[in-house]
Amino acid sequence: MVSDIHIIVVAAGSGTRFGSPLPKQFCQLEGRPVVMRAIDSLRRALPDAAMTIVLAESDIDRFSYLCNLHQFASPQVVAGGATRWESVKRGLATVADGTRLVMVHDGARPFPTETMIESLVATMADDAVHGAVPVVPVTDSLRLLSDDRLGSVPFDRSRLRAVQTPQIFRADELRRAYELPYQETFTDDASVIEAAGMGEVVLTQGDPLNLKITHPLDITIAETILNSAVL
Ligand code: C5P
């Protein structure tokens, strides 16, 4: 039977900003790798969804070893590409025909909340909606750099939102959008859908706890979140 929702977890990045030979998605958070915590959270919210994890070719054996070690049921595994866009495209190739919705999540975000996931799925009940993405307000003051990057002007932060994952779309529309050639602005899936002219996505409420592990300090912050039982 084809699942109504297919989740693609992209975890094929090398994490250059993280600065460690072990990619950030495999770092331990209280004894469990970041990417397994991400999958645990998604499975709790959507137990019937199909799932694919996209991994760097060189990490496939590592992941299989970790699955044995943690007695963790591996989702379907597929090898990723040089960019997030290419990794999602390869994940999409595993989505069965007849699947209604595709959710894409960054494996480097261990704590997508159930409330956030339920709200994304509920938003897609409206047939007019092409996609939904969780966002959070920006808290820092902002400056916009001039074209030559030498000058800057203040920028109104109340008009900006930081975009998180998971993001959700109609499977057929996401497939068509991913037929576009790659652009550097494709850092998430909403940007691909909109570039393909599928229409604007709906913004839902994200959560500051849904952090993306980017720098080593984020591991300490994520451990604090885990231990504070706010999840
Ligand atoms: O680099 P960034 O943190 O924006 O990556 C977001 C997510 O995309 C991460 O979970 C990362 O593993 C994944 N990614 C990927 N393939 C790439 C680059 C990034 O799956 N080539």
CSV table of C-alpha atoms and ligand atoms in Angstrom, one decimal:
chain,number,residue,atom,x,y,z
A,1,MET,CA,0.0,0.0,0.0
A,2,VAL,CA,1.3,3.5,-0.9
A,3,SER,CA,1.7,5.8,2.1
A,4,ASP,CA,-0.1,9.1,2.0
A,5,ILE,CA,3.0,10.9,3.1
A,6,HIS,CA,6.7,10.2,2.3
A,7,ILE,CA,9.4,11.9,4.4
A,8,ILE,CA,12.8,12.6,2.9
A,9,VAL,CA,15.5,13.2,5.5
A,10,VAL,CA,18.5,14.9,3.9
A,11,ALA,CA,21.7,14.1,5.7
A,12,ALA,CA,24.3,14.0,3.0
A,13,GLY,CA,26.1,17.3,3.9
A,14,SER,CA,29.8,17.3,4.9
A,15,GLY,CA,29.2,20.2,7.4
A,16,THR,CA,32.2,22.4,6.5
A,17,ARG,CA,31.1,25.1,9.1
A,18,PHE,CA,31.0,22.4,11.8
A,19,GLY,CA,34.7,21.9,11.4
A,20,SER,CA,34.9,18.2,12.5
A,21,PRO,CA,35.8,15.1,10.5
A,22,LEU,CA,32.6,13.5,11.8
A,23,PRO,CA,29.7,15.1,9.9
A,24,LYS,CA,27.4,17.0,12.4
A,25,GLN,CA,24.4,14.7,11.7
A,26,PHE,CA,26.3,11.8,13.2
A,27,CYS,CA,27.5,13.6,16.4
A,28,GLN,CA,26.1,12.1,19.6
A,29,LEU,CA,23.4,13.9,21.5
A,30,GLU,CA,23.2,12.2,24.9
A,31,GLY,CA,24.3,8.9,23.4
A,32,ARG,CA,22.2,9.0,20.2
A,33,PRO,CA,23.3,10.5,16.8
A,34,VAL,CA,21.6,13.7,15.8
A,35,VAL,CA,20.0,12.2,12.7
A,36,MET,CA,18.5,9.4,14.6
A,37,ARG,CA,16.9,11.9,17.0
A,38,ALA,CA,15.5,13.7,14.0
A,39,ILE,CA,14.0,10.5,12.6
A,40,ASP,CA,12.6,9.5,16.1
A,41,SER,CA,10.8,12.9,16.2
A,42,LEU,CA,9.4,12.5,12.7
A,43,ARG,CA,8.3,8.9,13.3
A,44,ARG,CA,6.5,9.8,16.6
A,45,ALA,CA,4.5,12.5,14.8
A,46,LEU,CA,3.8,10.5,11.5
A,47,PRO,CA,4.2,6.7,12.3
A,48,ASP,CA,2.6,5.6,9.0
A,49,ALA,CA,4.7,7.8,6.7
A,50,ALA,CA,7.2,6.2,4.3
A,51,MET,CA,10.7,7.5,4.8
A,52,THR,CA,14.0,7.8,2.8
A,53,ILE,CA,17.2,9.0,4.3
A,54,VAL,CA,19.7,10.6,1.9
A,55,LEU,CA,23.3,10.0,2.9
A,56,ALA,CA,26.7,10.8,1.4
A,57,GLU,CA,28.0,7.7,-0.4
A,58,SER,CA,30.9,7.6,2.1
A,59,ASP,CA,28.5,7.6,5.1
A,60,ILE,CA,26.3,4.7,4.1
A,61,ASP,CA,28.4,2.1,5.9
A,62,ARG,CA,28.7,4.3,9.0
A,63,PHE,CA,24.9,4.7,9.2
A,64,SER,CA,24.4,1.0,8.8
A,65,TYR,CA,26.9,0.4,11.6
A,66,LEU,CA,25.1,2.9,13.8
A,67,CYS,CA,21.7,1.3,13.1
A,68,ASN,CA,23.0,-2.0,14.3
A,69,LEU,CA,24.6,-0.4,17.3
A,70,HIS,CA,21.4,1.4,18.3
A,71,GLN,CA,19.0,-1.4,17.2
A,72,PHE,CA,17.5,1.3,15.0
A,73,ALA,CA,15.2,0.4,12.1
A,74,SER,CA,16.8,2.1,9.0
A,75,PRO,CA,14.6,4.0,6.6
A,76,GLN,CA,15.3,3.3,2.9
A,77,VAL,CA,18.8,4.7,2.2
A,78,VAL,CA,19.8,6.6,-1.0
A,79,ALA,CA,23.1,8.3,-1.9
A,80,GLY,CA,23.0,12.1,-2.0
A,81,GLY,CA,24.7,14.6,-4.2
A,82,ALA,CA,27.0,17.6,-4.1
A,83,THR,CA,24.3,20.1,-3.0
A,84,ARG,CA,21.2,19.9,-0.8
A,85,TRP,CA,19.1,20.4,-4.0
A,86,GLU,CA,20.7,17.3,-5.6
A,87,SER,CA,20.3,15.3,-2.4
A,88,VAL,CA,16.5,16.1,-2.3
A,89,LYS,CA,16.2,15.3,-6.0
A,90,ARG,CA,17.7,11.8,-5.4
A,91,GLY,CA,15.4,11.3,-2.4
A,92,LEU,CA,12.4,12.2,-4.6
A,93,ALA,CA,13.3,9.5,-7.0
A,94,THR,CA,12.4,7.0,-4.2
A,95,VAL,CA,8.9,8.3,-3.6
A,96,ALA,CA,6.2,5.9,-4.9
A,97,ASP,CA,3.7,7.0,-7.5
A,98,GLY,CA,0.4,7.7,-5.8
A,99,THR,CA,2.0,9.3,-2.8
A,100,ARG,CA,0.0,12.5,-1.9
A,101,LEU,CA,2.4,14.6,0.1
A,102,VAL,CA,6.2,14.8,0.5
A,103,MET,CA,7.8,16.2,3.6
A,104,VAL,CA,11.5,17.2,3.5
A,105,HIS,CA,13.5,17.5,6.6
A,106,ASP,CA,17.2,18.4,7.4
A,107,GLY,CA,18.8,15.6,9.3
A,108,ALA,CA,20.8,18.2,11.1
A,109,ARG,CA,17.6,19.3,13.0
A,110,PRO,CA,17.0,16.8,15.8
A,111,PHE,CA,13.9,18.4,17.4
A,112,PRO,CA,11.1,19.0,14.9
A,113,THR,CA,8.1,19.1,17.3
A,114,GLU,CA,4.8,17.2,16.9
A,115,THR,CA,2.8,20.4,17.0
A,116,MET,CA,4.8,21.8,14.1
A,117,ILE,CA,4.4,18.7,12.0
A,118,GLU,CA,0.7,18.4,12.7
A,119,SER,CA,0.2,22.0,11.7
A,120,LEU,CA,2.1,21.4,8.4
A,121,VAL,CA,-0.1,18.4,7.5
A,122,ALA,CA,-3.3,20.1,8.6
A,123,THR,CA,-2.4,23.1,6.3
A,124,MET,CA,-2.2,20.8,3.3
A,125,ALA,CA,-5.9,19.7,3.8
A,126,ASP,CA,-6.8,22.8,1.8
A,127,ASP,CA,-6.5,21.8,-1.9
A,128,ALA,CA,-5.5,25.3,-2.8
A,129,VAL,CA,-2.3,25.1,-0.7
A,130,HIS,CA,0.9,24.1,-2.6
A,131,GLY,CA,3.2,23.9,0.3
A,132,ALA,CA,3.8,24.9,3.9
A,133,VAL,CA,7.0,25.8,5.8
A,134,PRO,CA,7.6,26.6,9.4
A,135,VAL,CA,9.2,30.0,10.2
A,136,VAL,CA,10.3,31.9,13.3
A,137,PRO,CA,10.8,35.6,13.8
A,138,VAL,CA,14.4,37.0,13.7
A,139,THR,CA,15.6,38.3,17.0
A,140,ASP,CA,18.8,40.1,16.1
A,141,SER,CA,18.8,43.7,14.7
A,142,LEU,CA,19.6,43.5,11.0
A,143,ARG,CA,21.6,45.4,8.4
A,144,LEU,CA,21.3,45.1,4.6
A,145,LEU,CA,24.7,45.2,2.8
A,146,SER,CA,25.1,47.4,-0.3
A,147,ASP,CA,25.8,45.7,-3.6
A,148,ASP,CA,29.6,46.2,-3.2
A,149,ARG,CA,29.3,44.8,0.4
A,150,LEU,CA,31.2,47.9,1.7
A,151,GLY,CA,28.2,49.9,3.1
A,152,SER,CA,25.0,48.9,4.9
A,153,VAL,CA,21.7,50.2,6.1
A,154,PRO,CA,19.4,49.1,8.9
A,155,PHE,CA,16.8,46.5,7.9
A,156,ASP,CA,13.3,46.1,9.5
A,157,ARG,CA,13.5,42.7,11.2
A,158,SER,CA,9.7,42.6,11.7
A,159,ARG,CA,9.4,41.8,7.9
A,160,LEU,CA,11.8,38.9,8.0
A,161,ARG,CA,11.3,35.2,9.0
A,162,ALA,CA,13.9,32.5,9.4
A,163,VAL,CA,12.8,29.3,7.6
A,164,GLN,CA,13.0,25.9,9.1
A,165,THR,CA,12.3,22.3,8.1
A,166,PRO,CA,10.3,20.1,7.8
A,167,GLN,CA,8.6,21.5,4.8
A,168,ILE,CA,5.6,19.9,3.1
A,169,PHE,CA,4.4,19.8,-0.6
A,170,ARG,CA,2.2,17.9,-3.0
A,171,ALA,CA,4.3,15.1,-4.4
A,172,ASP,CA,3.5,15.7,-8.0
A,173,GLU,CA,4.3,19.4,-7.8
A,174,LEU,CA,7.5,18.9,-5.9
A,175,ARG,CA,8.7,16.4,-8.5
A,176,ARG,CA,7.9,18.9,-11.3
A,177,ALA,CA,9.6,21.7,-9.5
A,178,TYR,CA,12.8,19.6,-9.1
A,179,GLU,CA,13.0,19.3,-12.9
A,180,LEU,CA,14.2,22.9,-13.0
A,181,PRO,CA,17.9,23.4,-13.4
A,182,TYR,CA,19.8,24.1,-10.2
A,183,GLN,CA,20.1,27.7,-8.9
A,184,GLU,CA,22.2,28.9,-6.0
A,185,THR,CA,19.2,30.3,-4.2
A,186,PHE,CA,17.8,26.7,-3.8
A,187,THR,CA,18.8,26.4,-0.1
A,188,ASP,CA,15.4,24.9,0.8
A,189,ASP,CA,12.4,23.3,-1.0
A,190,ALA,CA,10.0,26.2,-0.8
A,191,SER,CA,12.4,28.3,-3.0
A,192,VAL,CA,12.3,25.5,-5.6
A,193,ILE,CA,8.5,25.3,-5.6
A,194,GLU,CA,8.1,29.0,-6.0
A,195,ALA,CA,10.8,29.3,-8.7
A,196,ALA,CA,8.8,26.7,-10.7
A,197,GLY,CA,5.7,29.0,-10.5
A,198,MET,CA,3.7,26.6,-8.3
A,199,GLY,CA,2.5,29.6,-6.2
A,200,GLU,CA,3.4,30.9,-2.7
A,201,VAL,CA,3.8,28.5,0.2
A,202,VAL,CA,1.9,29.0,3.5
A,203,LEU,CA,4.0,30.0,6.5
A,204,THR,CA,3.3,28.0,9.7
A,205,GLN,CA,4.6,28.5,13.2
A,206,GLY,CA,8.2,27.1,13.6
A,207,ASP,CA,9.9,26.7,16.9
A,208,PRO,CA,13.2,28.1,18.2
A,209,LEU,CA,13.9,24.7,19.8
A,210,ASN,CA,14.0,23.2,16.3
A,211,LEU,CA,17.6,24.3,15.9
A,212,LYS,CA,19.8,23.2,13.0
A,213,ILE,CA,23.1,21.9,14.3
A,214,THR,CA,25.7,24.1,12.4
A,215,HIS,CA,28.5,24.9,14.8
A,216,PRO,CA,30.0,22.7,17.6
A,217,LEU,CA,28.3,25.0,20.3
A,218,ASP,CA,24.9,23.9,18.9
A,219,ILE,CA,25.6,20.4,20.3
A,220,THR,CA,25.9,21.8,23.8
A,221,ILE,CA,22.7,23.8,23.2
A,222,ALA,CA,20.9,20.8,21.9
A,223,GLU,CA,22.0,18.7,25.0
A,224,THR,CA,20.7,21.5,27.2
A,225,ILE,CA,17.3,21.4,25.4
A,226,LEU,CA,17.2,17.6,25.7
A,227,ASN,CA,17.9,17.7,29.5
A,228,SER,CA,15.6,20.5,30.2
A,229,ALA,CA,12.6,18.4,29.2
A,230,VAL,CA,10.9,21.3,27.3
A,231,LEU,CA,10.4,19.1,24.3
B,1,C5P,O1,24.3,23.0,4.7
B,1,C5P,P1,23.0,23.0,5.4
B,1,C5P,O2,23.2,23.0,6.9
B,1,C5P,O3,22.1,24.1,5.0
B,1,C5P,O4,22.3,21.6,5.1
B,1,C5P,C1,21.0,21.3,5.4
B,1,C5P,C2,20.7,19.8,5.3
B,1,C5P,O5,21.0,19.4,4.0
B,1,C5P,C3,21.7,19.0,6.2
B,1,C5P,O6,20.9,18.1,6.9
B,1,C5P,C4,22.6,18.4,5.3
B,1,C5P,O7,23.1,17.1,5.7
B,1,C5P,C5,21.8,18.3,4.0
B,1,C5P,N1,22.6,18.2,2.8
B,1,C5P,C6,22.6,17.2,1.9
B,1,C5P,N2,23.4,17.1,0.8
B,1,C5P,C7,24.3,18.1,0.6
B,1,C5P,C8,24.3,19.2,1.4
B,1,C5P,C9,23.5,19.3,2.5
B,1,C5P,O8,21.8,16.2,2.2
B,1,C5P,N3,25.1,18.0,-0.5
